[in-house]
Coordinates of C-alpha atoms in Angstrom, one line a residue:
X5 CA 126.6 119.5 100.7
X6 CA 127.1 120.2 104.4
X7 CA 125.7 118.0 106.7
X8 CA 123.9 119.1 110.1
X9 CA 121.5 117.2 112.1
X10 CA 119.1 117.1 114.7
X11 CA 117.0 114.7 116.8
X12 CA 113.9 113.2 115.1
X13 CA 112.1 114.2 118.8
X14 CA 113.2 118.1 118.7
X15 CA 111.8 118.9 115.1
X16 CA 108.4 118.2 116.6
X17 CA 106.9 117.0 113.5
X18 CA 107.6 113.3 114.2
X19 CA 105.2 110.8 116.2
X20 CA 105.0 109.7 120.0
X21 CA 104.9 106.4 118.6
X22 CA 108.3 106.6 116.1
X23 CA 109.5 108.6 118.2
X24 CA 109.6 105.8 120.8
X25 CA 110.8 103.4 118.3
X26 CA 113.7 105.4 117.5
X27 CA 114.8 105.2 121.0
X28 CA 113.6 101.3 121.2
X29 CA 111.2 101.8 124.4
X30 CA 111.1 98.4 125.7
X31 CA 107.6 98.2 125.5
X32 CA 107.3 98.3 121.9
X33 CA 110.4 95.1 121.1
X34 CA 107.1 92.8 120.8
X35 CA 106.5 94.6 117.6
X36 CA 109.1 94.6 115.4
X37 CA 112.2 91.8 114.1
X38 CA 115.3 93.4 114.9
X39 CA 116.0 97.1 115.2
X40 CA 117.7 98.4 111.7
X41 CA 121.4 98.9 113.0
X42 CA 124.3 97.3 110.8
X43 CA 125.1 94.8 113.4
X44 CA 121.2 93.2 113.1
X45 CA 121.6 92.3 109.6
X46 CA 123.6 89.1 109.9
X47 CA 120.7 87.7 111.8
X48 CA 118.1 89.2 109.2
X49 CA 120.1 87.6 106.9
X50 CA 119.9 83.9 108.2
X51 CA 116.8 84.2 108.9
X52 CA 115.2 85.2 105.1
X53 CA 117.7 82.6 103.8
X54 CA 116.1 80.4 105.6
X55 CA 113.0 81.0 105.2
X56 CA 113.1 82.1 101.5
X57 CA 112.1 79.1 99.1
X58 CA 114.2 79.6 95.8
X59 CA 112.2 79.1 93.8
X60 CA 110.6 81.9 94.0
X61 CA 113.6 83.6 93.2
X62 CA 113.1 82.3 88.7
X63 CA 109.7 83.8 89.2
X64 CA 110.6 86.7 90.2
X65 CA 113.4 87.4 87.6
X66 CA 110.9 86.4 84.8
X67 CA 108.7 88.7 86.2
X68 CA 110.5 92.1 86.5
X69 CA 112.3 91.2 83.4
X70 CA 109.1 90.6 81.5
X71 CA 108.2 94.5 83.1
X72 CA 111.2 96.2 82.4
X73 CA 110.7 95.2 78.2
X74 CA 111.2 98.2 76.1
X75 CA 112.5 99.9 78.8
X76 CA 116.2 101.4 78.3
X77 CA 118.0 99.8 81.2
X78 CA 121.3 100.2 82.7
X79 CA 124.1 97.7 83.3
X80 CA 123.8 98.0 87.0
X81 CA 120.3 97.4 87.2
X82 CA 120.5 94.8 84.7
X83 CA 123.1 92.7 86.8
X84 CA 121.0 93.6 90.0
X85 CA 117.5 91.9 88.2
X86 CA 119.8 88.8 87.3
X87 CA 121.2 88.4 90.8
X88 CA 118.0 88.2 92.3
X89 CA 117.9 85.2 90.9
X90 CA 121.0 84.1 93.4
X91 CA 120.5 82.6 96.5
X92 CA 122.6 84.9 98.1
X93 CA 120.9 88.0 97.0
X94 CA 118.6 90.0 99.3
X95 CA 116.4 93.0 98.5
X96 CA 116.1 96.7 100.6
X97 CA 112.3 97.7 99.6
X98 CA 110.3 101.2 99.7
X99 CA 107.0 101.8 98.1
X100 CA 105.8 104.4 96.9
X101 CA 102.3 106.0 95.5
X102 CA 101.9 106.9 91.6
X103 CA 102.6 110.7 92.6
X104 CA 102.2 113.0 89.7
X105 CA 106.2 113.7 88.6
X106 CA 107.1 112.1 92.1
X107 CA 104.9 114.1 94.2
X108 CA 106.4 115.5 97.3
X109 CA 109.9 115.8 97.4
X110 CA 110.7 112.6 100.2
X111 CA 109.8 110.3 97.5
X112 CA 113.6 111.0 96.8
X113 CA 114.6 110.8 99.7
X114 CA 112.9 106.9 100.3
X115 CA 115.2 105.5 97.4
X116 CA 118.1 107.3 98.3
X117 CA 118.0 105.8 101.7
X118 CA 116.9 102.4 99.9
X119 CA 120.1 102.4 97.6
X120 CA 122.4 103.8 99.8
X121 CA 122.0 100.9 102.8
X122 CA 122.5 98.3 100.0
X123 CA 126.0 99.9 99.6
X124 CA 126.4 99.8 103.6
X125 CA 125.1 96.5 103.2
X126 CA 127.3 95.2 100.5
X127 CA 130.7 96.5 102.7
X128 CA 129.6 95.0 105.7
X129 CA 128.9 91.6 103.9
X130 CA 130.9 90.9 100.8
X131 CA 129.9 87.7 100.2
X132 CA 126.4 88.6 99.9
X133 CA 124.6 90.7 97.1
X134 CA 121.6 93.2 98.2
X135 CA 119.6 94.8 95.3
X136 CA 117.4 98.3 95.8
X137 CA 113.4 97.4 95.2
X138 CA 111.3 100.5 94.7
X139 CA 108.0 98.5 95.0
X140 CA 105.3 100.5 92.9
X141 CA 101.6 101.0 94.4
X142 CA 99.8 100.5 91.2
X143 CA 96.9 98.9 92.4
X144 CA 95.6 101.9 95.1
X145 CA 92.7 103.2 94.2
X146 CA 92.8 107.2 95.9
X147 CA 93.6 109.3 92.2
X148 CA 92.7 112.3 94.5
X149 CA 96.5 111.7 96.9
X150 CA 98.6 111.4 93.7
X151 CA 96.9 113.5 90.5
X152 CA 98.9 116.5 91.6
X153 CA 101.9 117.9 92.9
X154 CA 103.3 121.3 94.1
X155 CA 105.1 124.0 92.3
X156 CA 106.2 127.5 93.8
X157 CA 103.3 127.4 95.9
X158 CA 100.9 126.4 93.1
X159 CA 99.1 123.0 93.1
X160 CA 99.5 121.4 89.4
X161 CA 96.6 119.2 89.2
X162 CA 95.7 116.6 86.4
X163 CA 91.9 116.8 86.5
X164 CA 90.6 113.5 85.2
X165 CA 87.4 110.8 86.0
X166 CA 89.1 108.2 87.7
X167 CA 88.3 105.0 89.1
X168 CA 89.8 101.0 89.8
X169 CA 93.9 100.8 90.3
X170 CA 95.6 104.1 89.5
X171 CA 98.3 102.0 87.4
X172 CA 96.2 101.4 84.9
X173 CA 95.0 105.1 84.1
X174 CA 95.7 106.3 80.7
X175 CA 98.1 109.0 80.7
X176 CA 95.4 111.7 78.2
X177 CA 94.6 114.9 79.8
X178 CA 98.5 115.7 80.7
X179 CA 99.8 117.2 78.2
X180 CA 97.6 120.0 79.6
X181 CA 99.3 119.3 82.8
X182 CA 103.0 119.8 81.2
X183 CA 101.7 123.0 79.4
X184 CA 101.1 124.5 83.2
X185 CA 104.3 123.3 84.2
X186 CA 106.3 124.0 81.5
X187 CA 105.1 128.0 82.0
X188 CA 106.2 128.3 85.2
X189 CA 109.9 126.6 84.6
X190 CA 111.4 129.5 82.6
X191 CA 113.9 128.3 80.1
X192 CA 117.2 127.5 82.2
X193 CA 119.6 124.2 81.2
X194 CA 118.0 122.4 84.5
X195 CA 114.2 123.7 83.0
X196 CA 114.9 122.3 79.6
X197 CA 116.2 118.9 81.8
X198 CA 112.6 118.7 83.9
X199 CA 110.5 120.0 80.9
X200 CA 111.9 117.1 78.8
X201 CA 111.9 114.5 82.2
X202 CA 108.0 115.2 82.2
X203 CA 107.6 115.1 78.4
X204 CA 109.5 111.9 78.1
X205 CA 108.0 110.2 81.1
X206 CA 104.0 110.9 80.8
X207 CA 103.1 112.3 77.0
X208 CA 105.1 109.3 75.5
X209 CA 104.0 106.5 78.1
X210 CA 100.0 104.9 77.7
X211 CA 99.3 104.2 81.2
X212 CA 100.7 105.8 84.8
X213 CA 102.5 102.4 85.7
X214 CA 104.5 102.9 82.4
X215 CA 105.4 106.6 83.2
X216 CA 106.5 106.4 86.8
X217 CA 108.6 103.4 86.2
X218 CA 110.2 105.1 83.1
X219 CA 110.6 108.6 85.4
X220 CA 112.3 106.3 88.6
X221 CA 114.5 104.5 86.1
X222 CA 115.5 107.8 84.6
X223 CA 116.2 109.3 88.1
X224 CA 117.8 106.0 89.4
X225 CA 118.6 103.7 87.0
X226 CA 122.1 104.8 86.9
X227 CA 122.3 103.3 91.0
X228 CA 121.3 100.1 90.1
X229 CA 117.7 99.9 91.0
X230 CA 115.0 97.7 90.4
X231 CA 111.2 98.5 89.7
X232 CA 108.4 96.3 90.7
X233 CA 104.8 96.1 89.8
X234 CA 103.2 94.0 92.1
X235 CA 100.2 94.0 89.8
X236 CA 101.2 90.7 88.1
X237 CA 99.3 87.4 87.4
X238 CA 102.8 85.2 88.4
X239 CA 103.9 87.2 91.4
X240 CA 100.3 86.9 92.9
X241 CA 100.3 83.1 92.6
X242 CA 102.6 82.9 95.3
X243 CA 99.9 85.0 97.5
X244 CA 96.7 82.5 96.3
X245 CA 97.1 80.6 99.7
X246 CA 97.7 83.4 102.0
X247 CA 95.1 85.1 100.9
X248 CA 92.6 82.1 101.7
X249 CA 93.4 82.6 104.7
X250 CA 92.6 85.9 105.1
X251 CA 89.4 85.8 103.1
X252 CA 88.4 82.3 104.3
X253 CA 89.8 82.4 107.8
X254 CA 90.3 86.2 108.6
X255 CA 93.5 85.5 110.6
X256 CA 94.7 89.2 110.2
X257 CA 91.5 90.8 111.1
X258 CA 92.0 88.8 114.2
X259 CA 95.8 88.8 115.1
X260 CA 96.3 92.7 113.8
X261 CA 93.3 93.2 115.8
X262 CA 95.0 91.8 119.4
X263 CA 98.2 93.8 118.1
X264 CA 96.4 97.2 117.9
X265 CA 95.1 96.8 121.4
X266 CA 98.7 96.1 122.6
X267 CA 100.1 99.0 121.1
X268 CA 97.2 100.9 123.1
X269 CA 98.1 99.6 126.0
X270 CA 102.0 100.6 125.6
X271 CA 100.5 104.4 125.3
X272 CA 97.4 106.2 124.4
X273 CA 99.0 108.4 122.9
X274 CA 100.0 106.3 119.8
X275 CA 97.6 106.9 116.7
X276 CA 96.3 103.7 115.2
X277 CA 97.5 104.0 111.3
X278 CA 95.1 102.1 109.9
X279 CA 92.6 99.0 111.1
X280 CA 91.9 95.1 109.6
X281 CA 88.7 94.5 107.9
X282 CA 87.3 90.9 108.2
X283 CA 88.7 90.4 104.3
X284 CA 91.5 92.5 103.5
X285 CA 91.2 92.1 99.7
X286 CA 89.8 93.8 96.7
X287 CA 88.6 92.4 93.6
X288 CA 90.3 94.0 90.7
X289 CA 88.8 93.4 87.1
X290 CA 87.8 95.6 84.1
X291 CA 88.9 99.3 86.0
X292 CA 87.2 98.4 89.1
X293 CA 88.2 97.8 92.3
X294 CA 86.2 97.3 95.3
X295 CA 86.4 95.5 98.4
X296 CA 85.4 91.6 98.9
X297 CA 82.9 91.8 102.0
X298 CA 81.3 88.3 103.3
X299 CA 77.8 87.8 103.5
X300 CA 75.5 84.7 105.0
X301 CA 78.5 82.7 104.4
X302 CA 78.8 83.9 100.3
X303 CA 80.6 86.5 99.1
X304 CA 79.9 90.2 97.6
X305 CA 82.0 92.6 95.6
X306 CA 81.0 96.1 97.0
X307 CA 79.3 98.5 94.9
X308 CA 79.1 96.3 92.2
X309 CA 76.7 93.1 91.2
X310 CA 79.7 90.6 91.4
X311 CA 78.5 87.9 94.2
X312 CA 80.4 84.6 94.4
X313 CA 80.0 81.8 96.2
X314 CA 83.0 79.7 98.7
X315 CA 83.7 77.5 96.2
X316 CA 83.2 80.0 93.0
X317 CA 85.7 82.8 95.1
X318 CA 88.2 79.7 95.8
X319 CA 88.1 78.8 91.9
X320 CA 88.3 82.6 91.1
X321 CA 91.5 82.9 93.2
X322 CA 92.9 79.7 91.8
X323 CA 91.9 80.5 88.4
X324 CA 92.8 84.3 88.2
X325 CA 95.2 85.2 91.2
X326 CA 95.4 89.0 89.4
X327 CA 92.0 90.0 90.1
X328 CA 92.6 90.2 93.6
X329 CA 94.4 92.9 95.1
X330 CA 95.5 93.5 98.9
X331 CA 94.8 96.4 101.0
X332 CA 97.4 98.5 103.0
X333 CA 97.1 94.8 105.6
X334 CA 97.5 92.9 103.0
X335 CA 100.5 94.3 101.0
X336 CA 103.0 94.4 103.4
X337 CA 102.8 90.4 103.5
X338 CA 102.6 90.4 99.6
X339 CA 106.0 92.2 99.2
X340 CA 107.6 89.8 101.7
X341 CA 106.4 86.7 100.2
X342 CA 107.6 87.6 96.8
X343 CA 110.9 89.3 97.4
X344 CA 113.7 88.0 99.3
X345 CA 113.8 91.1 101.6
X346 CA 115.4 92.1 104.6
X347 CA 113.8 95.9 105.1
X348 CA 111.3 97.9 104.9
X349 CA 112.4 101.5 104.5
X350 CA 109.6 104.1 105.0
X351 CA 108.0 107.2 106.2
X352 CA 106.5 107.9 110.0
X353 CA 102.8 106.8 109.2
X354 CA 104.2 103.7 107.0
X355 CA 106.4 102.3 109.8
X356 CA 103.5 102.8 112.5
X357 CA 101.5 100.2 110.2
X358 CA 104.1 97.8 109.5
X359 CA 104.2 98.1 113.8
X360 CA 100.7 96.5 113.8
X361 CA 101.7 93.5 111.8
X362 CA 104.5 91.4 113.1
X363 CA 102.5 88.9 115.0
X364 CA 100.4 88.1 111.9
X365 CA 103.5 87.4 109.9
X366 CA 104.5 85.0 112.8
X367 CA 101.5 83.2 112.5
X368 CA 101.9 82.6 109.0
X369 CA 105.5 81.9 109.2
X370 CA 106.6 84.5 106.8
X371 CA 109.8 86.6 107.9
X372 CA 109.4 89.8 109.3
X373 CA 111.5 92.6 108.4
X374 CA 113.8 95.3 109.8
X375 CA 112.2 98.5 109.6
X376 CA 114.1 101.7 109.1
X377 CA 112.8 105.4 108.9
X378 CA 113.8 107.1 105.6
X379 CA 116.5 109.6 105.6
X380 CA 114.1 113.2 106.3
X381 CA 116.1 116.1 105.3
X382 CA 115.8 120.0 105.2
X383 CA 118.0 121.7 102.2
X384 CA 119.0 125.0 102.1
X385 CA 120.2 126.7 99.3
X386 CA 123.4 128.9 99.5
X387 CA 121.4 132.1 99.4
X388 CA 119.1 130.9 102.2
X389 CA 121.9 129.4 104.1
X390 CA 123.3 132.9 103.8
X391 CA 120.3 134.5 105.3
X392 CA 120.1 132.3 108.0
X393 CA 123.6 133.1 109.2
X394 CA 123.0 136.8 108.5
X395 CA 120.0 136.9 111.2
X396 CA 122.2 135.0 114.0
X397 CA 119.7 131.9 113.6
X398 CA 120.3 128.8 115.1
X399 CA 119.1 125.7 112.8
X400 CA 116.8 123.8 115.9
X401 CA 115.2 127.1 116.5
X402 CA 114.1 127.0 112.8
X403 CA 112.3 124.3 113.7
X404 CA 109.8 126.1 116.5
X405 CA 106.3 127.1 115.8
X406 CA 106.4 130.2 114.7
X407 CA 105.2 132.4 117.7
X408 CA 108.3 131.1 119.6
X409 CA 110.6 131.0 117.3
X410 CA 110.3 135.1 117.3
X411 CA 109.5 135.1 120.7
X412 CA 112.7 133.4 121.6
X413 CA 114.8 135.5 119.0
X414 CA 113.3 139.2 120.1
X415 CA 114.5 138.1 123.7
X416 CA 117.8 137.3 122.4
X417 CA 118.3 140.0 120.6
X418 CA 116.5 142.7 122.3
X419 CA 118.3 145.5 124.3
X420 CA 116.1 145.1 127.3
X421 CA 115.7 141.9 129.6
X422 CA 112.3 140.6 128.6
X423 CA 111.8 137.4 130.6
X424 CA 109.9 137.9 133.4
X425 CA 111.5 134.4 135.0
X426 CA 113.4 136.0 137.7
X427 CA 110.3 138.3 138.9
X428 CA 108.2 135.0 138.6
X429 CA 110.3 133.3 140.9
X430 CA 110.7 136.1 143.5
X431 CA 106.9 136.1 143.7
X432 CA 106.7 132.8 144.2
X433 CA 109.2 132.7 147.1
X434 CA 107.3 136.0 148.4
X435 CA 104.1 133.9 148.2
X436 CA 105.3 130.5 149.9
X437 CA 105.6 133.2 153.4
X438 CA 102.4 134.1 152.7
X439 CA 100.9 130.6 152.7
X440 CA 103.2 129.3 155.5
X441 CA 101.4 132.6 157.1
X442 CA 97.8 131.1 156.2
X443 CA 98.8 127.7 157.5
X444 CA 99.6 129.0 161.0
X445 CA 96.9 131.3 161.2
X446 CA 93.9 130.3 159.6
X447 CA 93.9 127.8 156.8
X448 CA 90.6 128.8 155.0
X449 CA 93.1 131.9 153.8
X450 CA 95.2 129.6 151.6
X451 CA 92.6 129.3 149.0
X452 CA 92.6 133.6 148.7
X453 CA 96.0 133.6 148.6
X454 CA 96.3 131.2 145.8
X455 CA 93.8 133.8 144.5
X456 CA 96.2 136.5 144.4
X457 CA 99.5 134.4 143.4
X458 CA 97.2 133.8 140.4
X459 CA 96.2 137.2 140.0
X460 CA 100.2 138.5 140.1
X461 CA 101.6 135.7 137.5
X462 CA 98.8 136.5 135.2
X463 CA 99.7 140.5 135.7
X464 CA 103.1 139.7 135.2
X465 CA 103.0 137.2 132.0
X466 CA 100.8 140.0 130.3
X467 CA 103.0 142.5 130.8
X468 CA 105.8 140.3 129.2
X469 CA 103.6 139.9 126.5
X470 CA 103.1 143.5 125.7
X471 CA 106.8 144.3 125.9
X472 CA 107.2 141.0 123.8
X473 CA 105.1 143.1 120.9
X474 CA 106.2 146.2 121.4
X475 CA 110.1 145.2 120.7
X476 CA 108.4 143.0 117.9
X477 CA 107.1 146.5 116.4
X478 CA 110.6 148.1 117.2
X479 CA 112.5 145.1 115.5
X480 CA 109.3 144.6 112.8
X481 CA 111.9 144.3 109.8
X482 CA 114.5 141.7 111.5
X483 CA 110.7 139.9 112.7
X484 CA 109.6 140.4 108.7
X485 CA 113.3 138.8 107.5
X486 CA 112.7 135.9 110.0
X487 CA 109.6 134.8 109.3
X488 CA 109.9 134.8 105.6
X489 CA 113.1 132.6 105.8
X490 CA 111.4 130.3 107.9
X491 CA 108.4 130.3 105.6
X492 CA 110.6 129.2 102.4
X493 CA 112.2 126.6 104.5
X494 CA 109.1 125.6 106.0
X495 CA 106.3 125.9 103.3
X496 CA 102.7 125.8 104.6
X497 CA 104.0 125.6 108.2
X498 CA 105.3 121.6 107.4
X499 CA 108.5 120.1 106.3
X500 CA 109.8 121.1 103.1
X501 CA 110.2 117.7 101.8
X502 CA 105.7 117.2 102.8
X503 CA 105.2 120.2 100.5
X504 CA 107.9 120.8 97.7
X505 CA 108.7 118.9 94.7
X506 CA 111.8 118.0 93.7
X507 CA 111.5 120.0 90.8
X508 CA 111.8 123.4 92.7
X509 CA 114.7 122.2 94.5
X510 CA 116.6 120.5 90.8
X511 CA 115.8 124.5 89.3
X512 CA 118.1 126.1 92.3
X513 CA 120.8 122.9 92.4
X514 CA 120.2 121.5 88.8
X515 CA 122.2 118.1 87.8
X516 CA 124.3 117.9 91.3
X517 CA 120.8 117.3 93.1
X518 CA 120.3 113.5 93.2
X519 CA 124.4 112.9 93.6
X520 CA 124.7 114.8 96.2
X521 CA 122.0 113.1 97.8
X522 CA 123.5 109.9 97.4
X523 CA 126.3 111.3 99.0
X524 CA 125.1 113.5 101.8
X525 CA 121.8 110.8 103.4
X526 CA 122.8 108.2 105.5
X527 CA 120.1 105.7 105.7
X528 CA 121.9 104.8 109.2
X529 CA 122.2 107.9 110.7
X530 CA 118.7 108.0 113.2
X531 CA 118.6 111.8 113.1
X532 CA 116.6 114.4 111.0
X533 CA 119.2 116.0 108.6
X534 CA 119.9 119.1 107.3
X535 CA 121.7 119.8 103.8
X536 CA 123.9 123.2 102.9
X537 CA 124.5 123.1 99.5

């Protein structure tokens, strides 16, 4: 593939707040480790070794091991599982949502940029090993984000009761699912590969944990990487006394809290991602799970009957560290406890949270990772790639709302001058006489002839705007070719990779897909890229 690029900042669909991370605003430093450039590492590294205990590393092995049974696994990912257990092994982490068949099409992108910084990672410091982690969301709870995905426009929906942890949701009901699908595919070679991906992965698999790590393995095994359920009684005794602190103490609520009004005060214009509750746990037992809340000094399982005491919630944890499950606050500090990480790779509203949490981590003396923004990428097929160059488009324009994208074309292209710029000016200089005029005469004047300059620019930027539309009418079928280019590239008015699935994409690229994104994103690169194939 051909690689262009383009500033995060000028695609216009990425946050104030990333935004200003990407350019590492000074005001924001207090929130994060070290900034993800290769250079950064070395210290990340010292610091996790340091602060990693090993033997955390044999309970991790047994753990993914005891996952990956009866799963066919390759030799890379094999070797990558056993060197965890190394003391010179580090991990690069995403997570990831159950999505329906992957859900939107960045969930590709996120372990591509995961796998391919291991490799930059592994030739910057041989002597060290560094293992891809996709870290599965089993435990969330919202079926409605992830029981669908889209397809040529089309929402393919599992429609199902659900409630408690996703992962643990029987897969019946989709082979109604794959019978939608499966129409819409037609009967190509790369249809036949995604009808029997889908058939393979969710009508042969009991549960949605079992499918999605059997459809990542099958997308990515092959690149060594490593699949982890964090749903897992021996993982989560290494949690059981952080997360008396949380339920017993609250020191997030309070520390994530103080952080939140810090990244306030750096600008208002930064969206809080997500806030602390005073517990940040659920309880997780027989397909429910609701949050812990404290009451009169006891303790209450919402929406349920479940109430526990101090001493009967401390002997719960103790006893059954599975049952309790961490919210969006309390994951983060999960993954980093169990894995010897270095990175956090994620999208825009992921990385704003991860922002909020750096001084908890430093209070319980956990490291704090790099964080990097995924690889975001915009690919255009040779036919659209065609059209684009056909029109005498620019790519950044592409990116414009669509009233000035062909408001800015139909001036280009038009025969006739229509930006009013020049005339604008003139009148302005026309009008500073008159004012000067006012000043020396009788300065209650000034506010009539502010009037009139008023009056004139609104005269003039209406006029524009009708010889705007009428050369729109004149040039209606280059407008019509426009607009429906930039409506496949962009579908729904949002990025390509928010909306599509990466099945639409495999149809029009088939097998080359997933090498050629391992070839073409560079987790490193800090810019917004687009793809030619």
């Amino acid at each position: 593939m051909d690689v262009a690029c383009i500033p995060f900042k000028e695609t216009g669909y990425f946050s104030r707040l990333i935004c200003d991370y990407l350019d590492q605003k000074e005001d924001l430093k207090p929130f994060y480790n070290r900034f993800p450039q290769i250079e950064n590492f070395q210290d990340q590294i010292k610091e996790k070794e340091a602060n990693f205990p090993s033997r955390r590393r044999a309970i991790l092995v047994d753990a993914v091991e005891e996952q990956y049974k009866g799963l066919q696994v390759s030799e890379l990912t094999q070797e990558n599982i056993s060197l965890l257990g190394d003391t010179k092994t580090f991990t690069v982490v995403t997570g990831h949502q159950l999505n329906l068949y992957t859900g939107p099409l960045y969930f590709l992108y996120k372990i591509v940029s995961t796998i391919n910084l291991t490799k930059k990672l592994k030739e910057t410091f041989p002597d060290y090993n560094f293992v891809p982690i996709y870290w599965m969301a089993t435990e969330d709870h919202d079926f409605d984000e992830i029981n669908y995905f889209n397809f040529k426009g089309q929402k393919v929906q599992w429609n199902k009761e659900a409630s408690g942890a996703v992962g643990a949701l029987n897969t019946e009901g989709l082979e109604a699912v794959f019978q939608t699908f499966s129409a819409g595919l037609g009967n190509s070679t790369s249809a036949e590969h995604l009808k029997n991906l889908f058939q393979a992965a969710y009508l042969e698999h009991n549960t949605l944990t079992e499918a999605t790590r059997f459809l990542a393995n099958a997308l990515f095994g092959e690149f060594g990487l490593v699949i982890v359920d964090g749903d897992d009684s021996n993982l989560k005794k290494e949690l059981v006394p952080y997360a008396k602190q949380d339920i017993f103490e609250n020191i997030p609520f309070d520390l994530v809290t103080t952080s939140i009004n810090g990244l306030s005060k750096v600008s208002t214009d930064y969206k809080i991602q997500v806030n602390p509750r005073e517990i940040n746990y659920f309880y997780h037992k027989d397909g429910i799970r609701e949050r812990i809340v404290g009451k009169d000094g006891n303790f209450e399982v919402s929406n349920t009957d479940i109430k526990f005491t101090k001493q009967e919630l401390e002997k719960e944890l103790e006893q059954f560290p599975e049952r309790f499950s961490p919210n969006v606050i309390g994951r983060p500090l999960y993954q980093e406890i169990v894995l010897p990480n270095l990175c956090y790779i994620g999208g825009g509203g992921e990385l704003a949270y991860w922002l909020e949490l750096k001084a908890y981590f430093n209070a319980l003396e956990v490291t704090f990772p790099m964080l990097l923004l995924r690889n975001s990428a915009l690919i255009m097929t040779e036919k659209q790639n065609g059209k684009v160059e056909k029109l005498g488009l620019k790519i950044p324009d592409l990116f414009l709302k669509q009233n000035s994208f062909i408001n800015k074309k139909i001036r280009e292209i038009s025969n006739i001058d229509i930006d009013f710029a020049p005339q604008k000016k003139h009148l302005e200089e026309q009008f500073e006489a008159m004012y000067k005029l006012a000043e020396e005469t009788d300065k209650s004047f000034i506010g009539a002839v502010k009037a009139q300059e008023v009056k004139q620019k609104k005269g003039l930027d209406a006029l524009e705007k009708r010889l705007l539309q009428a050369q729109k009418r004149k040039l209606r079928d280059h407008v019509i070719r426009m607009t429906d280019i930039q409506n496949a590239l962009f579908p729904n008015r949002s990025l390509q990779e928010r909306q599509l699935n990466f099945s639409e994409v495999y149809l029009e690229i088939g097998e080359r897909l997933i090498p050629n994104l391992m070839e073409s994103l560079d987790p490193l690169a800090g810019k917004f890229l687009i793809l030619k194939d």
